[in-house]
GROMACS .gro file of C-alpha atoms in nm:
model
  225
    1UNK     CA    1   0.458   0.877  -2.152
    2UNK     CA    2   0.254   0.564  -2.089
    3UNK     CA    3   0.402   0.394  -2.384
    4UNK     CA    4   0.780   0.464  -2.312
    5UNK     CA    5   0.793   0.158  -1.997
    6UNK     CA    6   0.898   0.247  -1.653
    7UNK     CA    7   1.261   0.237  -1.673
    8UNK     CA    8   1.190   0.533  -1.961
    9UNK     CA    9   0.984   0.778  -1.725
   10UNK     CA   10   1.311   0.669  -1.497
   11UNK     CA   11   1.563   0.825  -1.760
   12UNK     CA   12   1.381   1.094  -1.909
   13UNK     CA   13   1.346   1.240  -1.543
   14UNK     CA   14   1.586   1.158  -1.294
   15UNK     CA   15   1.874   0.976  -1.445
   16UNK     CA   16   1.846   1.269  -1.731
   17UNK     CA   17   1.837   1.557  -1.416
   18UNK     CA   18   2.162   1.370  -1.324
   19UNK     CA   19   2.295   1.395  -1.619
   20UNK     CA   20   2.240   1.799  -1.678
   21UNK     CA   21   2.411   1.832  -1.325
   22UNK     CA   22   2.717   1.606  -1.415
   23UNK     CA   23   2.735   1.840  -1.706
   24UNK     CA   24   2.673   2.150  -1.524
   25UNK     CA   25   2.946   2.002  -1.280
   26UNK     CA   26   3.191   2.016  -1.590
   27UNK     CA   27   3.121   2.335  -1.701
   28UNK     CA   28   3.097   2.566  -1.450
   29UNK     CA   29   3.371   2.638  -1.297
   30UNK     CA   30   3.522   2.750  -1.668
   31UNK     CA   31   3.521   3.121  -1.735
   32UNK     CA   32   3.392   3.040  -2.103
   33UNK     CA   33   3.151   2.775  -1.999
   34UNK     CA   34   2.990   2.966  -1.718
   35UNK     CA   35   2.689   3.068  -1.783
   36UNK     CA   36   2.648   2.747  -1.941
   37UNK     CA   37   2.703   2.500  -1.681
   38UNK     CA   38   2.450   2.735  -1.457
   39UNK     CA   39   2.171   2.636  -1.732
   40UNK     CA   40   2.289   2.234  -1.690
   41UNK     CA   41   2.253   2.317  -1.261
   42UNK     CA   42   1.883   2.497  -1.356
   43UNK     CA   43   1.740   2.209  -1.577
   44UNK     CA   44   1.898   1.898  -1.370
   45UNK     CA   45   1.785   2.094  -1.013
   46UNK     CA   46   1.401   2.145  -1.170
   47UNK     CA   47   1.435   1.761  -1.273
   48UNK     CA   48   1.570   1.548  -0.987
   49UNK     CA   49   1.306   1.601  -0.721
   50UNK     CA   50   1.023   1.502  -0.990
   51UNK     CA   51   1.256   1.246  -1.096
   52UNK     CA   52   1.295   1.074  -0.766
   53UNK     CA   53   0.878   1.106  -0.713
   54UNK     CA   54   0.855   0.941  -1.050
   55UNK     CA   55   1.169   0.648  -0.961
   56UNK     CA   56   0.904   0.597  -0.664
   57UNK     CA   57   0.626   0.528  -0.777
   58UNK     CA   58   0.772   0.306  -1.060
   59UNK     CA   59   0.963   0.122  -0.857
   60UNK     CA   60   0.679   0.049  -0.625
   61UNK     CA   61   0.852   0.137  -0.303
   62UNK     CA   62   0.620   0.183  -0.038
   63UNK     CA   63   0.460   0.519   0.002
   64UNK     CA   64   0.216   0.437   0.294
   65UNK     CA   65   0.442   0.601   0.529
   66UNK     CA   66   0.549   0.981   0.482
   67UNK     CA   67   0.882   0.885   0.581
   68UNK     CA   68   0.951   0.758   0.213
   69UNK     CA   69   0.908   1.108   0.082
   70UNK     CA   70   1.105   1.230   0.394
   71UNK     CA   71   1.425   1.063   0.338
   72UNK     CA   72   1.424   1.108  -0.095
   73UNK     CA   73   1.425   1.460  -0.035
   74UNK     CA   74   1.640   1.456   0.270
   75UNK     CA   75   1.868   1.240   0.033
   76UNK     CA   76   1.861   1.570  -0.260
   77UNK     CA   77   1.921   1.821   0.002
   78UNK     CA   78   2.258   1.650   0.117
   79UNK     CA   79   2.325   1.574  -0.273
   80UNK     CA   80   2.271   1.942  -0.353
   81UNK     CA   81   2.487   2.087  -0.001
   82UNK     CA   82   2.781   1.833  -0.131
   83UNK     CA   83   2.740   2.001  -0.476
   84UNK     CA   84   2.707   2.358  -0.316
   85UNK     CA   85   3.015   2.303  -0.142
   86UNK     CA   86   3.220   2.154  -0.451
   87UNK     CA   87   3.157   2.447  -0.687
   88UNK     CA   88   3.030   2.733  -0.478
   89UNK     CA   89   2.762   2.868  -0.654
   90UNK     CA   90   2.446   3.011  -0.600
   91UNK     CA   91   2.225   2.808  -0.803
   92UNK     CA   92   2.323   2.515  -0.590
   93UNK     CA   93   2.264   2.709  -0.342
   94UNK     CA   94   1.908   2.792  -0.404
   95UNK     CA   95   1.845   2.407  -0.473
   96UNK     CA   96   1.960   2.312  -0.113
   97UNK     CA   97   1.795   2.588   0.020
   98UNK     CA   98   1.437   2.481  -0.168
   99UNK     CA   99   1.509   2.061  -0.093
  100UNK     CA  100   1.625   2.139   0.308
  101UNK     CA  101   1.335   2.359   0.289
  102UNK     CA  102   1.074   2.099   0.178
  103UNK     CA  103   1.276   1.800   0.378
  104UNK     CA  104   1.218   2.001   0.703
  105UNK     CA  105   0.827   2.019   0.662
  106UNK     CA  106   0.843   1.634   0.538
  107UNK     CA  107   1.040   1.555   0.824
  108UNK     CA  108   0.762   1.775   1.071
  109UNK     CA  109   0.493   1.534   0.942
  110UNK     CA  110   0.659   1.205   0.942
  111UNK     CA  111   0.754   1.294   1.369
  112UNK     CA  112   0.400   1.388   1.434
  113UNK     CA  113   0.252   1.141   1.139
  114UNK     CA  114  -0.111   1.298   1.097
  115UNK     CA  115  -0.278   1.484   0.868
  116UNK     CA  116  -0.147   1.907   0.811
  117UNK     CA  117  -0.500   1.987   0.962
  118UNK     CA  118  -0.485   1.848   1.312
  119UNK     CA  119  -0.134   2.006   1.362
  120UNK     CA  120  -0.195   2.318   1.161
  121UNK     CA  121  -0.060   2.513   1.451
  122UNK     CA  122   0.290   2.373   1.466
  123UNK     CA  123   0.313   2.419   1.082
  124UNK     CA  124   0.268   2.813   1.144
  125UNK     CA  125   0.527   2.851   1.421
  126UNK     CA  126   0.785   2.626   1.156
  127UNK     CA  127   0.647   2.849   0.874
  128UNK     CA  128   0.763   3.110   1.159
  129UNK     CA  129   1.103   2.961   1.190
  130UNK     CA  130   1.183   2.929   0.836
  131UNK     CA  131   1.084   3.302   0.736
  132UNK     CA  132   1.310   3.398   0.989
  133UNK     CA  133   1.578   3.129   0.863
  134UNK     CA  134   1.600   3.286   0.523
  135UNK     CA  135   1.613   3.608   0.665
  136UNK     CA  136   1.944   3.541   0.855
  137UNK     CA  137   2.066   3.351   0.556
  138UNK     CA  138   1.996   3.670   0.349
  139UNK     CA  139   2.231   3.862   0.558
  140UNK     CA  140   2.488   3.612   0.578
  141UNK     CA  141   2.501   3.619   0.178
  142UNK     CA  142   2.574   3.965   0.140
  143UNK     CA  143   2.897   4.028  -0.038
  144UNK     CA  144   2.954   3.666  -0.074
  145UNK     CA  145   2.934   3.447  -0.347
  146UNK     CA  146   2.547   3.407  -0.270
  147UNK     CA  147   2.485   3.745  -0.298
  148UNK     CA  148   2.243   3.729  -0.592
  149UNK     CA  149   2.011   3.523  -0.355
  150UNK     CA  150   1.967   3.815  -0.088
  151UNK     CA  151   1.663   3.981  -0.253
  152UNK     CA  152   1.444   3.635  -0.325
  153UNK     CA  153   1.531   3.521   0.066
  154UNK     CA  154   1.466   3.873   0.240
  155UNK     CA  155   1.160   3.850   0.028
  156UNK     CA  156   1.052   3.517   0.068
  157UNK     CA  157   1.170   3.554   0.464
  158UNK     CA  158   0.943   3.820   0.518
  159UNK     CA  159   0.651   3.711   0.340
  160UNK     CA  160   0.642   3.364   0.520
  161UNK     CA  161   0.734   3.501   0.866
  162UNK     CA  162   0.482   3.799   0.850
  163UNK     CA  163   0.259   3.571   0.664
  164UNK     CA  164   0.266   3.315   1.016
  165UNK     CA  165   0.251   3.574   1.207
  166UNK     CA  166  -0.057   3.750   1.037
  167UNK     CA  167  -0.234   3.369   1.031
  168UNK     CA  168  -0.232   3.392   1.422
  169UNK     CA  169  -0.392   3.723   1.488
  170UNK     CA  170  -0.724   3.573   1.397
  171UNK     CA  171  -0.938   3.544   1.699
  172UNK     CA  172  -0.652   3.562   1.948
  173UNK     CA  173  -0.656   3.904   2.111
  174UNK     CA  174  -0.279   3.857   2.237
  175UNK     CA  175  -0.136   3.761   1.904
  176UNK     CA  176  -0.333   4.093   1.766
  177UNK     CA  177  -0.150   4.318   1.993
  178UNK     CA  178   0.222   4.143   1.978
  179UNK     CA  179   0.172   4.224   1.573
  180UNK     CA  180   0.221   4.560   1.578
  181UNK     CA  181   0.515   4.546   1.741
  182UNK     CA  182   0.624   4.237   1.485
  183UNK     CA  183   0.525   4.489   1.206
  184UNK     CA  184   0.720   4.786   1.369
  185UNK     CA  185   1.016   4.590   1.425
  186UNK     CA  186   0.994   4.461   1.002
  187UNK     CA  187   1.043   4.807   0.914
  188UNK     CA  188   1.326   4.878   1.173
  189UNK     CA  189   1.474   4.587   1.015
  190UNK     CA  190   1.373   4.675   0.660
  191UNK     CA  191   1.591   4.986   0.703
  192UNK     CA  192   1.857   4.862   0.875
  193UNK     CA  193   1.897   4.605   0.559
  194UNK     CA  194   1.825   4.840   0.287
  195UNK     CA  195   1.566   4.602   0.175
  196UNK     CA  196   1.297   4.738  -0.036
  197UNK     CA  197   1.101   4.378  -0.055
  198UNK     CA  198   1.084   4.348   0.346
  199UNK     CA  199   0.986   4.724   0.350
  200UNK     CA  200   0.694   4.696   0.078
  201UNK     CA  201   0.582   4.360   0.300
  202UNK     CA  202   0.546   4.470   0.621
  203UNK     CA  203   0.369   4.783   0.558
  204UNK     CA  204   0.096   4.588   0.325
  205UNK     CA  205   0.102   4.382   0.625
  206UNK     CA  206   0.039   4.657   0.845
  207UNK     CA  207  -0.244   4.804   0.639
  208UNK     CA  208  -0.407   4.445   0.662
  209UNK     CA  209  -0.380   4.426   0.990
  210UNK     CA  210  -0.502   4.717   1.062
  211UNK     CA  211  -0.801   4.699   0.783
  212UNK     CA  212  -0.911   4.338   1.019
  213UNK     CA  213  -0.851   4.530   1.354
  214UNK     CA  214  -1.099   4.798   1.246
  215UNK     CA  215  -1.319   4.563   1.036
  216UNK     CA  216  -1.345   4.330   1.392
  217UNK     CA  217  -1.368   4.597   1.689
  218UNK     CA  218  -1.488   4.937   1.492
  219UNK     CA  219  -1.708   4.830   1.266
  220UNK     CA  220  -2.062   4.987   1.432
  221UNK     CA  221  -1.911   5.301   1.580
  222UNK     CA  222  -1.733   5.632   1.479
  223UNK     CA  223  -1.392   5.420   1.418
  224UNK     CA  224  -1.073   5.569   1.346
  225UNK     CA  225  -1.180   5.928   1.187
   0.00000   0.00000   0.00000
């Protein structure tokens, strides 16, 4: 790595992650080539975002504002919606999904530039926003040509939004009451959706909450026997 020369850790990540999606371009819209041209997607997706970190730093473009980070990956998730729209495929789809995810907190912390800890709170509600996000986007996949990605996003959606939501109840009595009714409604919704991943998460959510309500109010007395 150190002895290849900048240009080389250039090529052997980014302009090579280009290359596997050029090829994955070719391929997969072929019946015969499929499952192949999926692979190229898989490899070049994993590749570009490290590749652009990498073309950063070697290039010495400046990285004393978060905006620099900001726009690469606001630059992948247009590259990968483009390329999502061109071949309609669900591995594209999870890559723009992933980049807009990570260009949306990027873009959070360049607006408000200062550390995560002194705006922890407004990271929550987005964590909040997102959960929900990939919820909605779960049920607009079904029986589409994204359908493979409903399980990972109800999953993912539930676990960030009840995740948020669980971060909150610490030490704010109003936040521990509204929970319950956030947990009730994630198993409404878990049935309504046939989800098994959303169901399984909000009632090990529920049993948490519950275990800190009792641990925090009933600890010294007769408790919930």
């Amino acid at each position: 790595w150190l002895d290849i020369g900048s240009w080389g850790r250039i090529g052997i990540t980014l302009l090579f992650g280009l290359r596997m999606i050029a090829l994955g371009s070719l391929l997969v819209g072929r019946v015969k080539t499929h499952m192949l041209g999926t692979v190229f997607h898989l490899i070049g997706g994993v590749l570009i975002p490290g590749g652009v970190l990498v073309a950063i730093s070697e290039l010495n473009i400046s990285t004393t504002s978060s905006w620099t980070y900001t726009i690469a990956f606001g630059s992948i998730f247009v590259f990968h919606v483009l390329l999502m729209l061109a071949h309609r495929h669900d591995i594209l789809t999870f890559f723009a999904i992933g980049n807009g995810t990570a260009f949306l907190y990027l873009l959070v912390g360049s607006i408000l530039d200062k550390p995560f800890y002194r705006s922890e709170d407004i990271y929550v509600y987005l964590t909040m926003i997102v959960g929900a996000s990939y919820l909605l986007l779960a049920h607009a996949f079904k029986k589409g040509w994204n359908e493979r990605l409903v399980g990972p996003l109800n999953f993912l959606g539930s676990s960030w939004f009840l995740g948020a939501c669980f971060y909150k109840v610490f030490d704010a009595p109003l936040w521990q009451m509204l929970y319950f009714f956030i947990l009730i409604g994630g198993l409404y919704v878990a049935v309504q959706i046939k989800s098994r991943s959303v169901l399984a998460l909000s009632t090990l959510f529920l049993i948490a909450h519950l275990t800190y309500i009792t641990s925090e109010y009933f600890a010294d007395s007769v408790g919930w026997p």
